[in-house]
mmCIF file of C-alpha atoms in Angstrom:
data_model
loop_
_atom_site.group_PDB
_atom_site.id
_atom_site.type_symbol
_atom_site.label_atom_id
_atom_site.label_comp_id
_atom_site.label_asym_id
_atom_site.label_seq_id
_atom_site.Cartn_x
_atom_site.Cartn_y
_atom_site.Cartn_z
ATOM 1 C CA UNK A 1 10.671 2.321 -28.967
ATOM 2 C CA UNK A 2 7.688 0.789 -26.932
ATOM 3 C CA UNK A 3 6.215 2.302 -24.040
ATOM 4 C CA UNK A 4 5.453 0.895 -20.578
ATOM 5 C CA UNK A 5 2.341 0.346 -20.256
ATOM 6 C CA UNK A 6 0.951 -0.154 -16.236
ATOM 7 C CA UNK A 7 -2.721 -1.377 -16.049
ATOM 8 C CA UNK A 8 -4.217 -1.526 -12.253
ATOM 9 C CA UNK A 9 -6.710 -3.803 -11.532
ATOM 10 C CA UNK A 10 -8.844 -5.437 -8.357
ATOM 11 C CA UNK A 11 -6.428 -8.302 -6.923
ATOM 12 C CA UNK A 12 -7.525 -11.910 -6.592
ATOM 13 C CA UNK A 13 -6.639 -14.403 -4.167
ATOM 14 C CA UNK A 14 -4.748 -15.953 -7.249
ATOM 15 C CA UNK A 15 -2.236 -12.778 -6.888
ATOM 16 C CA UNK A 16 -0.713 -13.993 -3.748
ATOM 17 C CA UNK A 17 2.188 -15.615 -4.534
ATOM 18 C CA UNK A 18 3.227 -13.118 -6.451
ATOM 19 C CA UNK A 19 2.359 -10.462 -3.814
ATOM 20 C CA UNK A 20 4.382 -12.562 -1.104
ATOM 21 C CA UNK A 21 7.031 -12.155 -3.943
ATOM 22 C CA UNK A 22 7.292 -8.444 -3.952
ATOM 23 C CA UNK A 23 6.497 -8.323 0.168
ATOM 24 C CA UNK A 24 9.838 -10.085 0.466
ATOM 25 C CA UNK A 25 11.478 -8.263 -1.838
ATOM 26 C CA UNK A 26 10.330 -4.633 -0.525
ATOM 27 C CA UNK A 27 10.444 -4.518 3.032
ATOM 28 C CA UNK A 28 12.462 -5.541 6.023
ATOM 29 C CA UNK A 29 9.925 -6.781 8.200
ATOM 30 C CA UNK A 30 7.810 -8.600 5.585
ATOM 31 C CA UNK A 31 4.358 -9.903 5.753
ATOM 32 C CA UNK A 32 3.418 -13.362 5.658
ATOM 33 C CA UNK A 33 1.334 -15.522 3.306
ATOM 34 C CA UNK A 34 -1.200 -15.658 5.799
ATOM 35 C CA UNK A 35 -1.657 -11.838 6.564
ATOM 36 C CA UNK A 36 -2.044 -11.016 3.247
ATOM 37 C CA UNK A 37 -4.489 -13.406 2.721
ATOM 38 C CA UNK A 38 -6.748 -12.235 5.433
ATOM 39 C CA UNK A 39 -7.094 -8.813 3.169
ATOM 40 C CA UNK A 40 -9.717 -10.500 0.843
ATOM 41 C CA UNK A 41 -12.521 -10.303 3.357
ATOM 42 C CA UNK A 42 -15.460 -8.538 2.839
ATOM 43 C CA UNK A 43 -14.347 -4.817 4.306
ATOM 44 C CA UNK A 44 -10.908 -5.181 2.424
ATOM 45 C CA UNK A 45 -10.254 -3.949 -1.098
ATOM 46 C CA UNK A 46 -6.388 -4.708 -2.627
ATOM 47 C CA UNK A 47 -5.434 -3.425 -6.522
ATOM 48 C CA UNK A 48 -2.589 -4.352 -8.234
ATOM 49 C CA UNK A 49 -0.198 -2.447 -10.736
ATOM 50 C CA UNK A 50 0.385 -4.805 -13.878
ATOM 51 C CA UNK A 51 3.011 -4.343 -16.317
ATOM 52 C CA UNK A 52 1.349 -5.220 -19.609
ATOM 53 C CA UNK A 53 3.754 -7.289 -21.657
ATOM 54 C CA UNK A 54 3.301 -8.394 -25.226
ATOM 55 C CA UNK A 55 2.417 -12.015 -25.944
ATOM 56 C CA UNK A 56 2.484 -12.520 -21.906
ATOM 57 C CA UNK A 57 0.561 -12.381 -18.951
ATOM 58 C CA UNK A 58 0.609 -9.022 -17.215
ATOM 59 C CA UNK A 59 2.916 -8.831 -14.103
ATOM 60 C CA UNK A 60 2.169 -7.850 -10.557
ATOM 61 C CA UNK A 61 4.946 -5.044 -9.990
ATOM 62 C CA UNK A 62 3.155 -3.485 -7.054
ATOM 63 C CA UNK A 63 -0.346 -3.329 -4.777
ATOM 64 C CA UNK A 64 -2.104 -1.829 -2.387
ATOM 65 C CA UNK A 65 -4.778 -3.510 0.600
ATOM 66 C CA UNK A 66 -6.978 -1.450 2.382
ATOM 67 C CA UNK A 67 -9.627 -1.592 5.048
ATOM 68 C CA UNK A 68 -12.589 0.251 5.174
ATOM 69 C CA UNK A 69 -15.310 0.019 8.172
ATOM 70 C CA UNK A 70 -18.380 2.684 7.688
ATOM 71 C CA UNK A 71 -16.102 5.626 6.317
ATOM 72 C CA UNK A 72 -13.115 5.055 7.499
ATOM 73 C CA UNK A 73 -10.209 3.424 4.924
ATOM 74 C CA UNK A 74 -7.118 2.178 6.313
ATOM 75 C CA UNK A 75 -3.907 2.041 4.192
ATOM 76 C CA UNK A 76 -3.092 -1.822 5.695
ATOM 77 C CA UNK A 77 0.087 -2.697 2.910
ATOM 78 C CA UNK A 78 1.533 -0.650 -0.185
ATOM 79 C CA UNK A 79 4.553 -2.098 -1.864
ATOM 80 C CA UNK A 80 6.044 -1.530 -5.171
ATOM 81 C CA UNK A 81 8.727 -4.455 -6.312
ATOM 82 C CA UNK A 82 12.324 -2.972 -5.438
ATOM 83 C CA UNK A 83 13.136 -3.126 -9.520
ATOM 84 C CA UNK A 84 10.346 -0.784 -10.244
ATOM 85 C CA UNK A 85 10.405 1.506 -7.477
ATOM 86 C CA UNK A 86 11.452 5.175 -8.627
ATOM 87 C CA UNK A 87 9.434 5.730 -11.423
ATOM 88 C CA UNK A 88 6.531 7.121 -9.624
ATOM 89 C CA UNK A 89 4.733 3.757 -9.309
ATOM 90 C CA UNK A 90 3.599 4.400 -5.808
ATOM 91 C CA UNK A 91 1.841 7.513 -6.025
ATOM 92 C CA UNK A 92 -0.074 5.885 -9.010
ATOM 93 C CA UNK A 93 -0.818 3.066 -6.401
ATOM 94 C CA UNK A 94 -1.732 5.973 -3.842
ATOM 95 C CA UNK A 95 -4.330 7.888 -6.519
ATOM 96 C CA UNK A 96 -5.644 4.492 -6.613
ATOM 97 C CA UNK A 97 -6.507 4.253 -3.347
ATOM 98 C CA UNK A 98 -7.993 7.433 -2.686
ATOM 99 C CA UNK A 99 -9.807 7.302 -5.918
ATOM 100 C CA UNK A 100 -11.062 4.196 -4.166
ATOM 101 C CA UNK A 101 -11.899 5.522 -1.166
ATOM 102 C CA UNK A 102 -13.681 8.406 -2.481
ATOM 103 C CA UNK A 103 -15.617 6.045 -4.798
ATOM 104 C CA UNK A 104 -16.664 4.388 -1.567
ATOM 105 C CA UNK A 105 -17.641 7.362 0.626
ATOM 106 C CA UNK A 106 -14.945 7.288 3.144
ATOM 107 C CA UNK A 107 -14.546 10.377 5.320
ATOM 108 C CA UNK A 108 -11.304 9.693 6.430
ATOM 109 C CA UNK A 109 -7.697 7.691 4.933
ATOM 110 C CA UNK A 110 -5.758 6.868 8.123
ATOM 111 C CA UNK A 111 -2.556 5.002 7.296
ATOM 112 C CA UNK A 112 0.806 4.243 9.651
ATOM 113 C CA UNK A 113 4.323 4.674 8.782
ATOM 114 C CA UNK A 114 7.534 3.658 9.637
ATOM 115 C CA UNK A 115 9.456 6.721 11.029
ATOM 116 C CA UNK A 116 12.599 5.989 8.571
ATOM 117 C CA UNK A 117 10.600 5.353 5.843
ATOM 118 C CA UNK A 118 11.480 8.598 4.354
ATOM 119 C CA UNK A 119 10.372 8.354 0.708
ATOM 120 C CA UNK A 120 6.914 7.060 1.773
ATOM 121 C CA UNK A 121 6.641 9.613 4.444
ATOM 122 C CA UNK A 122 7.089 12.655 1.995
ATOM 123 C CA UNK A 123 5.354 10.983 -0.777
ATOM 124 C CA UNK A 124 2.051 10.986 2.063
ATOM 125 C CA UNK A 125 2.245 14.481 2.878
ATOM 126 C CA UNK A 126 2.709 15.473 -1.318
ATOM 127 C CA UNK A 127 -0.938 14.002 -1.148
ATOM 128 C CA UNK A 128 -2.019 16.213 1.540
ATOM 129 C CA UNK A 129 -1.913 12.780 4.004
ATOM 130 C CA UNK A 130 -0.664 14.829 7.887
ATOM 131 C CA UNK A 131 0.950 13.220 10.786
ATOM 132 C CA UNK A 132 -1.565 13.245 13.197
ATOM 133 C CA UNK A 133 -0.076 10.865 16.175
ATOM 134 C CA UNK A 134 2.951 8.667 17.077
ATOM 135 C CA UNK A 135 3.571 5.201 18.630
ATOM 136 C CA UNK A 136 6.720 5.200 20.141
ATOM 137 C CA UNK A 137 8.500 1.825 19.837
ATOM 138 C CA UNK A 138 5.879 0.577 17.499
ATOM 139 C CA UNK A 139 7.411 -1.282 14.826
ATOM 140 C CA UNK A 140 10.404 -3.729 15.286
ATOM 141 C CA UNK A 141 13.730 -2.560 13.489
ATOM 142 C CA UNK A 142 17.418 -4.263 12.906
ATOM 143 C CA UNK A 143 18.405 -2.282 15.777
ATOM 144 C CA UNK A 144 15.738 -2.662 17.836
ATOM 145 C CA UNK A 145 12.322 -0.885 17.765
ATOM 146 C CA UNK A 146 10.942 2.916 15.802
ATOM 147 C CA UNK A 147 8.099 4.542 16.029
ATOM 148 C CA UNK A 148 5.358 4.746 13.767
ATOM 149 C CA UNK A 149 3.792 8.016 11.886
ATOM 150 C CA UNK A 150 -0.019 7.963 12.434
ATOM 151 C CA UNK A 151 -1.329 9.787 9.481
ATOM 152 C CA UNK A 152 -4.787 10.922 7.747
ATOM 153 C CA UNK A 153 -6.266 12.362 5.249
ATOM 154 C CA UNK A 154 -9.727 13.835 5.814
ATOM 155 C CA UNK A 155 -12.105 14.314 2.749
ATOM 156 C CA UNK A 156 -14.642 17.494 3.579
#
């Protein structure tokens, strides 16, 4: 019996087809080609979660893209591909970035949520990430618009 092995890594502009890919697959209100493309600037940072596979490439099964201006990181995109999800892949994804943040002296993690997005909402506060505001109406839904969870987590 072989384990799976998960290696995360820096993403590459090459990695956006197959982040488009999993942006499809994993949310309702996907982003496009474009957006994620304008997260390989100079104040963005984006790492990838590979599934090692024998006599293969690696496969992109999830990432994250963040933000960070002075010391403040923004969570701008997590997604974990719908066939992986479950396994704990995105609070790997989330050590990642805070490990990254920390590495880069950021004083604050401020990140937005979609108020039914349940599972990501708990799996925030597990990590000591807090609510801290609301925008009602924020984010477009199927049945019109919900509000988005403002949330932070402060380093001392």
């Amino acid at each position: 019996m072989h384990s799976t092995q998960y290696v995360v890594r820096p993403l590459v502009e090459a990695h956006l087809d197959a982040m488009l890919l999993i942006e499809h697959a994993a949310h309702s209100h996907p982003w496009s080609l474009a957006n994620l493309a304008d997260c390989f600037g100079r104040l963005h940072y984006g790492a990838g979660l590979f599934l090692q596979q024998a006599g293969g490439p690696d496969a992109l099964v999830g990432f994250f893209l963040m933000q960070q201006v002075i010391d403040e990181a923004s969570l701008l995109d997590i997604c974990v591909d719908p066939k992986f999800q479950g396994q704990g892949l995105g609070r790997l994804l989330m050590k990642q970035l805070i490990d990254e943040a920390v590495n880069r002296d950021a004083a604050v993690i401020m990140l937005e949520v979609r108020a039914s997005n349940v599972g990501a909402i708990h799996l925030y506060q597990s990590l000591g990430i807090i609510e801290v505001s609301r925008r009602k109406n924020y984010y477009q839904s199927q049945t019109g618009y919900e509000d988005a969870i403002l949330m932070d987590l402060t380093f001392n």
